Amino acid sequence: MTLSMRYPAIDETHDPALSSWVEGADDHPDFPVQNLPLGIVSTGGGDPRVGVAIGEHVLDLAAIAGLLPDDGRAALSQPSLNAYMALRPEQRLALRRRLSSLLTREDERRAIEPHLHRASACMLHMPARIGDYTDFYTGIHHAVNLGSVFRPDHPLLPNYKHVPIGYHGRASSVRISGVPVRRPSGQVRTAEGTAPELAPTRRLDFELELGFWVGAANRPGEALPIERAPDSLVGICLLNDWSARDVQAWEYQPLGPFLAKNFHTTISPWVVTAEALAPFRIAQPARPEGDPAPLPYLFDAADQAHGALSLDLHVALLPRGGTEAVPIARSHASHMYWTPAQLVAHHSVGGCNLEPGDLLGSGTISAPVPSGLGSLMEMTRGWKDPITLPDGQSRLALEDGDEIRLSAVASAPGFRSIGLGRCDGRVVA
Amino acid sequence: MTLSMRYPAIDETHDPALSSWVEGADDHPDFPVQNLPLGIVSTGGGDPRVGVAIGEHVLDLAAIAGLLPDDGRAALSQPSLNAYMALRPEQRLALRRRLSSLLTREDERRAIEPHLHRASACMLHMPARIGDYTDFYTGIHHAVNLGSVFRPDHPLLPNYKHVPIGYHGRASSVRISGVPVRRPSGQVRTAEGTAPELAPTRRLDFELELGFWVGAANRPGEALPIERAPDSLVGICLLNDWSARDVQAWEYQPLGPFLAKNFHTTISPWVVTAEALAPFRIAQPARPEGDPAPLPYLFDAADQAHGALSLDLHVALLPRGGTEAVPIARSHASHMYWTPAQLVAHHSVGGCNLEPGDLLGSGTISAPVPSGLGSLMEMTRGWKDPITLPDGQSRLALEDGDEIRLSAVASAPGFRSIGLGRCDGRVVA
């Protein structure tokens, strides 16, 4: 296997000159024909089915199943993408190539156009039934920043640079962009040594993360070698790991976060596929001098050369009562200390079976600069310095009515940029 | 609502004089007709379906669907118990009463007997598709014992008596009794300060737990009040939370156990229903003098009066190459510091939605005596004092070929005891 074969190759579907006959698609910031993300949609009260986003439209794949490759077609007539995620890489690639052809060739237009729906007329659903959701902690700058607040004496624990730290999250409360985020109650203490009380969180925060969708992976009791991990990474999304920091501080010892996180997690509804991401693979940044080398089960030269992603990440806050979202942070996926393939190799090394439809979170991806912090806890330096908004309001934590919008753009010289779509959530009382 | 109405009442199905026409059932230690646990079985390569255990037999409920109550019958023609778990309490009760009648009345025998299968000819399957698996930490003596090893200076953390500590576990690797347990590899350090290596765990341990099956519960964003929690607790099982302690010690800070636990969890395959447990409800033991009272959302007088279970818990070890299982621990469910209803109320208080088929683990239930410890880490006082077996072998941790068998018996004066069935797992390399 050559290095370049680990991940889908760049092919004619990534040609920046490729143009779709779908009106407006070529100019769409997120979903030009070079992207072709998959999701689950319904229209007019119908059943949820697989669709592909193209500009401001959605193509109903169940309706055009007869025009899609035979092999794997059945996976597209489901109300979730779990079966798609279980396909082999060559089946997923064949689907992409066919979709690209159908949406760019004028001679296909007449057959396809009747099955396009305006995105604004579609209802989006969870893209997959998530079997297990695991959240990692790969954002090393976030780990240092957060650790400084919870454990000033040793912010980065001795295991951090050896173990891709992660924990199991709650699958049932992962929801798509746009679902309101109810402010949770939980046990909090107003001061050290006082008795706890049940109260709505006063320290509601967001976390800027990426999500990685898992496909066919390993059987129980068998590890998935890092060389094969890319085959199991079928797509990505944005992920907001809403956090109640006061609840977290009181509950998290010794078994980790629980109610502080499990009330709601927001993801973007479109699965931007591994195939679409081919032009945007970059080398994992070299580890700083003095950092330990990854253990052999976490090291693959091809992964180091191609396993990271060139993705700009953005956070904007639309404050309560406001009309304009204010950019509050900008980061980049290369601030992940571990690659997605390393996460898969680690997760499975003890024999834990990963399944199609599992979701892995990156952990908060902060940049090592004040403008690149992926949570309010970091921006306010542990609730000490409020951030000030252009309209004069200030924030330590999120207030009812505030909306957080995450976005991401993949870009590379000579290629058409693609986006991940919306990942918005508004806080309600 | 009177206190006694929180949980299913004792009725004629619990009559100790009740006798089944099924041969041997009256003498069966676990599954007399007073029990009637539900599971998923298949015979002769057929499809998995719902069955009820009666003595050494299993009754195929899909085959006798026409004789079961109309209301809720559809839930029994599924390959999992998720739909059963979603039924209303009165539907579940009606099913139990009907099954009791069918298996005790001689005049029903002719219609029913053809659909009985010898248990030894049945293959058992996972009783439910587990949406989310949460493991709690309610065994206070275990928490003290384990904390003494990991954190000698403060074994029981300040939050323990206020917060029902729990964390999210791995749903995909929960398996039924009898599935071999592959010894996991993971990152371990041979000594403090040395570099970690990837190696098979040298500290494989078991944990004696109960599992609580969740039924219809709360909607996203809404808490389930403790008064309504009993309706959502549809049944119980045994649970062995296999643990790789050397992996756990190195990985667990700051987000809790991950690979140390997610390689395998064994449960007993039969769901012993809330209705069957009616005679075995007891008062939650009074908290020791000086312990804080539970916060109001965790307190319900009826739960304190009836919410605990009279269940003797047993651990036996069949050592590698041995022929006889050796009892190594005996504990009791009343050593849970929190009741199952308190776990449900806490889990949902921030709005996390619980779903039919979710599984809650109790955490290791150790008794406060040397003969009642629910893990080897406790029995060996942190790997210092090996346990000695009758044949002269000794153990610090589990060896390949060792088998751990958990069992449990519910008993109450004047009632027929019932058991939870087998929860066995043998370690393989």
CSV table of C-alpha atoms in Angstrom, one decimal, chain A residues 129-132 134-137 151 157-159 162-173 175 182 184-187 189 195-198 220-222 250-259 262-263 295 297-298 346-355 358, chain B residues 129-132 134-137 151 157-159 162-173 175 182 184-187 189 195-198 220-222 250-259 262-263 295 297-298 346-355 358:
chain,number,residue,atom,x,y,z
A,129,ARG,CA,-28.4,6.6,14.8
A,130,ILE,CA,-25.3,7.1,17.0
A,131,GLY,CA,-24.4,3.8,18.7
A,132,ASP,CA,-21.7,5.3,20.9
A,134,THR,CA,-16.8,9.3,22.4
A,135,ASP,CA,-15.3,12.6,23.1
A,136,PHE,CA,-11.5,13.1,23.0
A,137,TYR,CA,-9.3,15.8,24.3
A,151,ARG,CA,-5.5,22.2,38.5
A,157,LEU,CA,-1.2,15.7,33.3
A,158,PRO,CA,1.8,13.3,32.7
A,159,ASN,CA,-0.3,11.0,30.5
A,162,HIS,CA,1.3,9.6,25.5
A,163,VAL,CA,-2.4,8.7,25.6
A,164,PRO,CA,-5.1,10.2,23.4
A,165,ILE,CA,-7.3,11.0,26.3
A,166,GLY,CA,-11.0,10.4,25.8
A,167,TYR,CA,-14.1,9.4,27.5
A,168,HIS,CA,-17.5,8.1,26.6
A,169,GLY,CA,-20.2,10.8,26.0
A,170,ARG,CA,-24.0,10.6,25.9
A,171,ALA,CA,-25.4,9.5,22.5
A,172,SER,CA,-29.1,10.1,23.2
A,173,SER,CA,-28.7,13.9,23.6
A,175,ARG,CA,-28.9,16.8,18.3
A,182,ARG,CA,-32.2,24.1,27.3
A,184,PRO,CA,-29.6,22.6,32.5
A,185,SER,CA,-29.9,22.4,36.2
A,186,GLY,CA,-27.4,20.5,38.3
A,187,GLN,CA,-25.7,20.3,41.6
A,189,ARG,CA,-21.6,24.9,45.0
A,195,ALA,CA,-23.3,22.6,50.8
A,196,PRO,CA,-24.3,22.0,47.1
A,197,GLU,CA,-27.7,23.1,45.8
A,198,LEU,CA,-29.7,22.2,42.7
A,220,PRO,CA,-15.0,-7.2,19.4
A,221,GLY,CA,-11.7,-8.2,20.9
A,222,GLU,CA,-9.6,-7.1,17.8
A,250,TRP,CA,-18.3,19.8,41.5
A,251,GLU,CA,-19.1,16.4,39.8
A,252,TYR,CA,-16.1,15.5,37.7
A,253,GLN,CA,-13.9,13.7,40.3
A,254,PRO,CA,-13.1,10.9,40.1
A,255,LEU,CA,-14.9,9.6,37.0
A,256,GLY,CA,-15.0,12.5,34.7
A,257,PRO,CA,-17.8,14.8,33.3
A,258,PHE,CA,-21.4,13.6,33.4
A,259,LEU,CA,-24.4,15.9,33.8
A,262,ASN,CA,-24.9,15.1,28.7
A,263,PHE,CA,-27.8,17.5,28.5
A,295,LEU,CA,4.0,4.6,20.8
A,297,TYR,CA,0.5,1.5,17.7
A,298,LEU,CA,-0.2,5.2,17.3
A,346,HIS,CA,-6.2,4.0,20.3
A,347,HIS,CA,-10.0,3.5,20.9
A,348,SER,CA,-9.8,0.0,19.5
A,349,VAL,CA,-6.4,-1.2,20.8
A,350,GLY,CA,-8.0,-3.0,23.8
A,351,GLY,CA,-10.6,-4.7,21.6
A,352,CYS,CA,-13.5,-2.2,22.0
A,353,ASN,CA,-15.6,-2.6,18.9
A,354,LEU,CA,-16.3,0.6,16.9
A,355,GLU,CA,-19.5,0.5,14.9
A,358,ASP,CA,-20.3,5.9,16.1
B,129,ARG,CA,-30.2,-2.8,21.9
B,130,ILE,CA,-28.6,-0.6,24.5
B,131,GLY,CA,-28.8,3.0,23.5
B,132,ASP,CA,-26.6,4.3,26.3
B,134,THR,CA,-24.1,4.6,32.3
B,135,ASP,CA,-22.1,3.2,35.1
B,136,PHE,CA,-22.6,4.6,38.6
B,137,TYR,CA,-20.5,4.3,41.7
B,151,ARG,CA,-5.7,8.5,46.3
B,157,LEU,CA,-14.0,12.7,47.6
B,158,PRO,CA,-16.1,15.6,49.0
B,159,ASN,CA,-18.9,15.2,46.4
B,162,HIS,CA,-24.0,14.6,47.7
B,163,VAL,CA,-23.8,13.5,44.0
B,164,PRO,CA,-24.7,10.0,42.7
B,165,ILE,CA,-21.3,9.8,40.9
B,166,GLY,CA,-21.6,8.2,37.5
B,167,TYR,CA,-20.1,8.2,34.0
B,168,HIS,CA,-20.9,7.1,30.6
B,169,GLY,CA,-19.8,3.6,29.6
B,170,ARG,CA,-19.4,1.8,26.3
B,171,ALA,CA,-22.6,0.3,25.0
B,172,SER,CA,-21.2,-1.6,22.0
B,173,SER,CA,-19.1,-3.9,24.1
B,175,ARG,CA,-22.2,-8.8,26.0
B,182,ARG,CA,-10.4,-11.3,25.7
B,184,PRO,CA,-7.1,-6.3,26.6
B,185,SER,CA,-3.9,-4.5,25.8
B,186,GLY,CA,-3.4,-0.9,26.7
B,187,GLN,CA,-0.9,1.7,27.7
B,189,ARG,CA,3.6,2.0,33.0
B,195,ALA,CA,7.7,5.7,29.7
B,196,PRO,CA,4.5,3.8,29.1
B,197,GLU,CA,4.3,0.7,26.8
B,198,LEU,CA,1.6,-1.1,25.1
B,220,PRO,CA,-35.0,15.9,26.1
B,221,GLY,CA,-34.6,18.9,28.3
B,222,GLU,CA,-37.1,17.6,30.9
B,250,TRP,CA,-2.4,5.6,33.8
B,251,GLU,CA,-5.3,6.8,31.7
B,252,TYR,CA,-8.1,7.9,34.1
B,253,GLN,CA,-7.0,11.5,34.8
B,254,PRO,CA,-8.7,13.9,34.1
B,255,LEU,CA,-11.7,12.4,32.2
B,256,GLY,CA,-12.3,9.0,33.9
B,257,PRO,CA,-11.9,5.4,32.8
B,258,PHE,CA,-11.9,4.6,29.1
B,259,LEU,CA,-10.0,1.7,27.6
B,262,ASN,CA,-14.6,-0.5,27.4
B,263,PHE,CA,-13.2,-3.8,26.1
B,295,LEU,CA,-31.0,17.2,48.1
B,297,TYR,CA,-34.7,16.2,43.9
B,298,LEU,CA,-33.1,13.0,45.2
B,346,HIS,CA,-30.1,12.4,39.0
B,347,HIS,CA,-29.3,11.3,35.5
B,348,SER,CA,-32.2,13.2,34.1
B,349,VAL,CA,-32.2,16.3,36.3
B,350,GLY,CA,-30.2,18.4,33.7
B,351,GLY,CA,-32.5,17.3,30.9
B,352,CYS,CA,-30.5,14.3,29.6
B,353,ASN,CA,-33.1,12.0,27.9
B,354,LEU,CA,-33.1,8.4,29.1
B,355,GLU,CA,-34.5,5.9,26.5
B,358,ASP,CA,-30.7,2.2,28.4
